[in-house]
mmCIF file of C-alpha atoms in Angstrom:
data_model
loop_
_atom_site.group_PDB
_atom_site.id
_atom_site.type_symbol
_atom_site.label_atom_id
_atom_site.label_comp_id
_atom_site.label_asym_id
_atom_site.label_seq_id
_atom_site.Cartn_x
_atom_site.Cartn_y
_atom_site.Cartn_z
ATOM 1 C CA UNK A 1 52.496 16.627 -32.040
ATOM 2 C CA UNK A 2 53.123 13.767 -29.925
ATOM 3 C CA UNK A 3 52.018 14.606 -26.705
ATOM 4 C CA UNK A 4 53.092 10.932 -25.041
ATOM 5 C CA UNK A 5 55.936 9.422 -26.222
ATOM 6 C CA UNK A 6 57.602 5.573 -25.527
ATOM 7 C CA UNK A 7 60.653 5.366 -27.786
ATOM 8 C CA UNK A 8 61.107 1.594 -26.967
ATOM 9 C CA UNK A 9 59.220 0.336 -30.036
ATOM 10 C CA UNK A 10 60.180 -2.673 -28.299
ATOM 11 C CA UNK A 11 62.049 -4.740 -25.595
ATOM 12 C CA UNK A 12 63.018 -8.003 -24.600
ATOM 13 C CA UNK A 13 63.538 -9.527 -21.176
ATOM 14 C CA UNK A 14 64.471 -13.294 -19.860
ATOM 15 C CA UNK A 15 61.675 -14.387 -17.972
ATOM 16 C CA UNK A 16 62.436 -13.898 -14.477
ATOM 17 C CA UNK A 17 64.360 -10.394 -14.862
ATOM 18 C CA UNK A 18 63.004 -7.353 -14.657
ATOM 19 C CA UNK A 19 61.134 -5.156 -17.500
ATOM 20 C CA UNK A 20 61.124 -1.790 -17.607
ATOM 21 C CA UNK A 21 58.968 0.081 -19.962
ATOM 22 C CA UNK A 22 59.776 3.698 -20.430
ATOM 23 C CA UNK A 23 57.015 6.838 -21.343
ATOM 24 C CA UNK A 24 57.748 10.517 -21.739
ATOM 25 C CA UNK A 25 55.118 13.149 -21.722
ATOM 26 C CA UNK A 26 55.363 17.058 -22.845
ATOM 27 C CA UNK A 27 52.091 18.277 -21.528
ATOM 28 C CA UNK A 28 52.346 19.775 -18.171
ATOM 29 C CA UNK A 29 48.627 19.696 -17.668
ATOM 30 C CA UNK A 30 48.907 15.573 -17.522
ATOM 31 C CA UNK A 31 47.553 15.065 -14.338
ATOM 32 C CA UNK A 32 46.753 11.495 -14.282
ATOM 33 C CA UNK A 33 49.178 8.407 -16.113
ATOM 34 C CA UNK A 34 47.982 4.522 -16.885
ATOM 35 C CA UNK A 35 49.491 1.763 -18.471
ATOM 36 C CA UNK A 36 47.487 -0.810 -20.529
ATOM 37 C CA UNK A 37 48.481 -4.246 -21.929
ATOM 38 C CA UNK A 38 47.341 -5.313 -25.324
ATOM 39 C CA UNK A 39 47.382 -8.721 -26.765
ATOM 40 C CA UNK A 40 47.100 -9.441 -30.441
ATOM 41 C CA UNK A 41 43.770 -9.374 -31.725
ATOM 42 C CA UNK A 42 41.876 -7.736 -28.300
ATOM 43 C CA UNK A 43 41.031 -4.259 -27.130
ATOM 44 C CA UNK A 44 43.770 -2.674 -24.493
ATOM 45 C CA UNK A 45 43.323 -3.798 -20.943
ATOM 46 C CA UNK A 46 43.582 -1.101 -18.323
ATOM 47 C CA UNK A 47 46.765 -2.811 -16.129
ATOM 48 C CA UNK A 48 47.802 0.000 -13.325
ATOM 49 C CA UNK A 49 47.237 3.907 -12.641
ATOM 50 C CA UNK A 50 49.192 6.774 -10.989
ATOM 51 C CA UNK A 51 47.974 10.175 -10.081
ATOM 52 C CA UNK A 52 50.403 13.409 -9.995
ATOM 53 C CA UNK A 53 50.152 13.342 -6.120
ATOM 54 C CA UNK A 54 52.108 10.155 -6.590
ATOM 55 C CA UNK A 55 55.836 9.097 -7.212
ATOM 56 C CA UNK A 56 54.607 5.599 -7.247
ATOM 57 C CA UNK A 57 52.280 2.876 -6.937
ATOM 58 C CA UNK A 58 51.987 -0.842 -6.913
ATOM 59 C CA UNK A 59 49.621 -3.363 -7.609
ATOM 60 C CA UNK A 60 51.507 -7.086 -7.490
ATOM 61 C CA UNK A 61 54.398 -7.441 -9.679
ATOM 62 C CA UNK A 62 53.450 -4.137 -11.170
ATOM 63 C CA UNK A 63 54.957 -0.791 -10.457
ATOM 64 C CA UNK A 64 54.419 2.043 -11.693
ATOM 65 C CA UNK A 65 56.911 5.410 -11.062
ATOM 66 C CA UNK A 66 56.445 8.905 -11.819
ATOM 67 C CA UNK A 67 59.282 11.813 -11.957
ATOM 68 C CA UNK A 68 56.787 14.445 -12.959
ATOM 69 C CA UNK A 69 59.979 16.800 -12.949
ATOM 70 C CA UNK A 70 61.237 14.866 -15.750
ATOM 71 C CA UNK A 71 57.896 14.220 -17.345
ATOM 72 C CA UNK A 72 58.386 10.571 -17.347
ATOM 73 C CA UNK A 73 57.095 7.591 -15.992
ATOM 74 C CA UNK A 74 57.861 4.037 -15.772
ATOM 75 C CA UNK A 75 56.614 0.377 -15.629
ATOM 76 C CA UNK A 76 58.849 -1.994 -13.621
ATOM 77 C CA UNK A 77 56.475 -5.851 -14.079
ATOM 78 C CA UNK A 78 58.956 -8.022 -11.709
ATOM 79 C CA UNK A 79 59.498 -11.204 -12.038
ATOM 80 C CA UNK A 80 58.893 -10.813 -15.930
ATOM 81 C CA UNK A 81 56.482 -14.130 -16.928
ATOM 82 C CA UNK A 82 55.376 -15.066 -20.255
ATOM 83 C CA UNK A 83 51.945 -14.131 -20.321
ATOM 84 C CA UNK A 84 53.535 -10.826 -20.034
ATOM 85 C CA UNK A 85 54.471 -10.670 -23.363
ATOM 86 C CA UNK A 86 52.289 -7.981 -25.272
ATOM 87 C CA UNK A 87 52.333 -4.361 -26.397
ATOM 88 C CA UNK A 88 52.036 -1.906 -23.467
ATOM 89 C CA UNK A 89 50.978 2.002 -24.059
ATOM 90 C CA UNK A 90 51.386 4.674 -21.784
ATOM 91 C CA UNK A 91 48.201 7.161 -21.521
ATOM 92 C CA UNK A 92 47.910 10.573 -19.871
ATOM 93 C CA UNK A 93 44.775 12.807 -18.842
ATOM 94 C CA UNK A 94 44.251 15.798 -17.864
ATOM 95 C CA UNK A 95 42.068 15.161 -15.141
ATOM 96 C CA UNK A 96 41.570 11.965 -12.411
ATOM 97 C CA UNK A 97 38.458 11.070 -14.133
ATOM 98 C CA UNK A 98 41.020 9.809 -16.965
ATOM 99 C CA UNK A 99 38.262 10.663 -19.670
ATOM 100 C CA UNK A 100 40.010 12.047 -22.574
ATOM 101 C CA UNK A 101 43.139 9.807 -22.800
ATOM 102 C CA UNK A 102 46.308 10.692 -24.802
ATOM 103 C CA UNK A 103 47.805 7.520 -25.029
ATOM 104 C CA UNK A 104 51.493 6.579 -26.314
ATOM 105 C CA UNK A 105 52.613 4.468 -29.029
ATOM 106 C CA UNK A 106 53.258 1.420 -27.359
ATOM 107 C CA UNK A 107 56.098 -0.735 -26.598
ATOM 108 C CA UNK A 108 56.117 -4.536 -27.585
ATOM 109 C CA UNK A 109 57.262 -6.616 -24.953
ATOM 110 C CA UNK A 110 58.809 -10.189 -25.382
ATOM 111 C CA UNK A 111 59.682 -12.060 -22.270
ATOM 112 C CA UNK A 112 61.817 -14.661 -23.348
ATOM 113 C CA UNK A 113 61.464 -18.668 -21.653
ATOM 114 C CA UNK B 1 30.291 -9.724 -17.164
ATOM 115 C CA UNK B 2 29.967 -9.886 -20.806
ATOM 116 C CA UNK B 3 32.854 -7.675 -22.376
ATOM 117 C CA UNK B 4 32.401 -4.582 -25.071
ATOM 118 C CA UNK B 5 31.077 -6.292 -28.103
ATOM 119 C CA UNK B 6 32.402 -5.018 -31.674
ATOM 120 C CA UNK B 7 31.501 -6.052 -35.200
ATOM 121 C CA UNK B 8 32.089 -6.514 -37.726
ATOM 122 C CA UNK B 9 35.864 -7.829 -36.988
ATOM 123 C CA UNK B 10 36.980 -7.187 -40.178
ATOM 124 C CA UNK B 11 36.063 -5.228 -43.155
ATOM 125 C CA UNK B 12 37.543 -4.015 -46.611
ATOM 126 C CA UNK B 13 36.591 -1.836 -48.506
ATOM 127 C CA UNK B 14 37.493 0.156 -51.590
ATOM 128 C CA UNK B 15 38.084 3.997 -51.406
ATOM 129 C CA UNK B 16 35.074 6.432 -51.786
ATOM 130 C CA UNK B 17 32.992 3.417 -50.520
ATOM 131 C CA UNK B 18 30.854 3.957 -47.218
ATOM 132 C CA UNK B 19 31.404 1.714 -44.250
ATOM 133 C CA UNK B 20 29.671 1.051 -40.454
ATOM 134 C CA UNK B 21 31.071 -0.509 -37.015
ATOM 135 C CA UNK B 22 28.843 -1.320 -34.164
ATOM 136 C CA UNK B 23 29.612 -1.611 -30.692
ATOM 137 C CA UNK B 24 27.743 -2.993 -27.744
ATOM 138 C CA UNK B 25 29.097 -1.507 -24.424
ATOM 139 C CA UNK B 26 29.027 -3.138 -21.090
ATOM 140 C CA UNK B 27 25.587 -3.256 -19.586
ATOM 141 C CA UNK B 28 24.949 -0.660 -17.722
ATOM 142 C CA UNK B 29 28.105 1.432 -18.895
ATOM 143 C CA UNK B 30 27.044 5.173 -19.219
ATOM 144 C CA UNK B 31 29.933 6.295 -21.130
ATOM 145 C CA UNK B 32 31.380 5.648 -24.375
ATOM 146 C CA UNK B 33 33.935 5.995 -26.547
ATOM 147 C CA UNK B 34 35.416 5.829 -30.304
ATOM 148 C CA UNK B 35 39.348 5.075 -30.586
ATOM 149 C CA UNK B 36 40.916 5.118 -34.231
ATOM 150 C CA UNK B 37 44.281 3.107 -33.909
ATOM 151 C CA UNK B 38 46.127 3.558 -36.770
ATOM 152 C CA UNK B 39 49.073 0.890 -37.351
ATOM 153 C CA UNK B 40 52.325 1.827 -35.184
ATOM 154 C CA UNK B 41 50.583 4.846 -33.195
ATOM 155 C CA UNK B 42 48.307 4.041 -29.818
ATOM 156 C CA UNK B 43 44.597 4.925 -30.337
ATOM 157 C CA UNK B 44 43.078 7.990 -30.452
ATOM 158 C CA UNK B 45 40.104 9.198 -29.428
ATOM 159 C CA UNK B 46 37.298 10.105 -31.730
ATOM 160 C CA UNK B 47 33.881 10.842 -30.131
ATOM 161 C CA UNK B 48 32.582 10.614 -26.208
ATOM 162 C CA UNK B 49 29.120 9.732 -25.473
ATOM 163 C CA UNK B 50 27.546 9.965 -21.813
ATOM 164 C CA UNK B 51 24.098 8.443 -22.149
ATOM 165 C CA UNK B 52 23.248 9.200 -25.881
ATOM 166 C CA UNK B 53 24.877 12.755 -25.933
ATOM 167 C CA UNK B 54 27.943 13.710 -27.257
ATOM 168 C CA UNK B 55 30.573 15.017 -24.792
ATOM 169 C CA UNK B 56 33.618 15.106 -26.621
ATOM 170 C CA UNK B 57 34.003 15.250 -30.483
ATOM 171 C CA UNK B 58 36.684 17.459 -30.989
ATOM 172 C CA UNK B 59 38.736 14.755 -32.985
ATOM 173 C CA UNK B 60 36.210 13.228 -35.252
ATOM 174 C CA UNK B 61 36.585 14.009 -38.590
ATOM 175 C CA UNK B 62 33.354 15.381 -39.132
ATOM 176 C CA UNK B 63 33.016 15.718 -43.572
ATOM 177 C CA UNK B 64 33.261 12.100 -43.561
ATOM 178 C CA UNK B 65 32.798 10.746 -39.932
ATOM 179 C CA UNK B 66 29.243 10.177 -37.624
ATOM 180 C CA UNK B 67 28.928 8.515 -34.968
ATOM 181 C CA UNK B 68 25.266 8.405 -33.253
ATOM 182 C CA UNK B 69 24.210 6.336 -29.486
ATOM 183 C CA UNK B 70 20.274 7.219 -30.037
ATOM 184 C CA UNK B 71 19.114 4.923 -27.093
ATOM 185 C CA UNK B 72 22.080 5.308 -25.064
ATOM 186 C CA UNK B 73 23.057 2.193 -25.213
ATOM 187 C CA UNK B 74 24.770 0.644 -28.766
ATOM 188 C CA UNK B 75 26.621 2.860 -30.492
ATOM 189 C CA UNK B 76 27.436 3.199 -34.741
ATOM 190 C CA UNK B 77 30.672 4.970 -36.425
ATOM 191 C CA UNK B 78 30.101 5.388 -39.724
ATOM 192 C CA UNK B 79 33.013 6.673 -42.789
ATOM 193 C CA UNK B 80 31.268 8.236 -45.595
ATOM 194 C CA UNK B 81 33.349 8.436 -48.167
ATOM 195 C CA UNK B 82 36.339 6.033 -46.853
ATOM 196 C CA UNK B 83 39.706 7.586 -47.703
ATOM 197 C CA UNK B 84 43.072 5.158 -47.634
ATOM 198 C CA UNK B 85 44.247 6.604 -44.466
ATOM 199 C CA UNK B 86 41.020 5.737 -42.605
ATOM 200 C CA UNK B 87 43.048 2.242 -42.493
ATOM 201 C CA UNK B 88 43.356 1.575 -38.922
ATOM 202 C CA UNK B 89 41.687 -0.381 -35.995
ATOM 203 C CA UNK B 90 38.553 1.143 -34.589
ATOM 204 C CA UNK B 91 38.054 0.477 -31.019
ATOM 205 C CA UNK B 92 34.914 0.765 -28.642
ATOM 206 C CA UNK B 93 35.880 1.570 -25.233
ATOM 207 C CA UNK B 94 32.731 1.976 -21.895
ATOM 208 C CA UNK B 95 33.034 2.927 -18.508
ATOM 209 C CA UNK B 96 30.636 3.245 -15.721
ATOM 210 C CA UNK B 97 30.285 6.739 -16.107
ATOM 211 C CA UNK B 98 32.648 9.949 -15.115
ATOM 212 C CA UNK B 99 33.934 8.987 -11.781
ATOM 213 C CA UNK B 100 35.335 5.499 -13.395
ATOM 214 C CA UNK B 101 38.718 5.803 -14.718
ATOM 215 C CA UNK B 102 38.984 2.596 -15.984
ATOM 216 C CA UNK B 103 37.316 2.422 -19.720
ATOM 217 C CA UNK B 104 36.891 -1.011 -20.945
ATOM 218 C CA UNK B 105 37.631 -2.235 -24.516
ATOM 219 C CA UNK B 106 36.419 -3.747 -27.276
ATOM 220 C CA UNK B 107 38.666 -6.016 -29.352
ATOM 221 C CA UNK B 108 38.156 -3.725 -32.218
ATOM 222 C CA UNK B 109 36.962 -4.108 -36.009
ATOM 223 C CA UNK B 110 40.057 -3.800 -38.493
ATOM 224 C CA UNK B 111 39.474 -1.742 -41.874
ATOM 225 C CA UNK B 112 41.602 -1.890 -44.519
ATOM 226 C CA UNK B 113 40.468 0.784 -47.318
ATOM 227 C CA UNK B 114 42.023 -0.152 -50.849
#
């Protein structure tokens, strides 16, 4: 049962656009959402958060928006730069303390030059 | 800051064989966790430690998987036998503790059981 789901196995985006990285969740006891970036060959670095309360929340070129209604959420990265280029998963907890995480299967992102 | 130290990188194995991955959290990092990433899915959980106790082990396949933190500080994951689906990336993750939502990662050791 997959719990978080991002059905974008992968995306590409001219450098300079917008990306927009999709994640849908069935659990309505998701009370807490992050996005991580993974390069090849390295653990998952933790990238933005959003709690329930919240329909959004930046951090630089990095948004993050959350129709909990819908059980989805977004990543908007804007302007889209190279070094962007990775896989990104969606995760979900249960609580703020984000300790059991239920994370997605990830969505490789190429940001073409 | 040092990062979350894994080894070994890579391993293979053969099936029925028995097989062990370290990791060597942040300093200071009370929390810990297991993350089997098998290829095309995101990771999943295994086993939580807080200090050297177990909080969360409700996914760890427990006939053939241990996992052990005696001195609360490195932690071992051990497969005993390996089975071919037991393929995957295993990734050490360490936070600060329960108020700290952001858990840190390890660049993983890759297994490939034949």
């Amino acid at each position: 049962d997959q719990q978080v789901k991002q059905n974008s196995p992968s995306l590409s985006v001219q450098e300079g656009r917008i990306s927009i990285l999709n994640c849908d969740y069935t659990n309505s006891m998701f009370d807490y959402f992050l996005w991580y970036k993974k390069y090849p060959a390295e653990g998952p670095t933790f990238l933005i958060s959003i709690s329930s309360i919240k329909d959004k929340n930046e951090d630089g070129r990095f948004t993050v928006f959350l129709n909990k209604s819908a059980k989805h959420l977004s990543l908007h990265i804007v302007p889209s730069q190279p070094g962007d280029s990775a896989v990104y998963f969606c995760a979900a907890s249960a609580d703020v303390r984000a300790e059991k995480l239920t994370f997605g299967t990830g969505t490789r992102l190429t940001i073409i030059p | 800051e040092a990062g979350v130290a894994q080894s070994p990188r890579y391993k293979i194995i053969e099936k029925r064989q028995s097989v062990a991955f370290w990791c060597n959290p942040i300093s200071g990092h009370a929390t810990l966790y297991w993350y089997q990433q098998i290829l095309g899915q995101g990771p999943k959980l295994l086993i939580q430690f807080q200090n050297n106790g177990v909080v969360d082990d409700s996914q760890l396949p427990k006939d053939r998987f241990s996992a052990e933190r005696l001195k609360g500080v490195d932690s071992t994951l051990k497969i005993q036998p390996a089975k071919l689906e037991d393929s995957a990336v295993y990734l050490c993750a360490s936070n600060l503790g329960p108020e700290q939502e952001t858990q840190y990662f390890g660049p993983g050791t890759r297994l490939l059981v034949l």
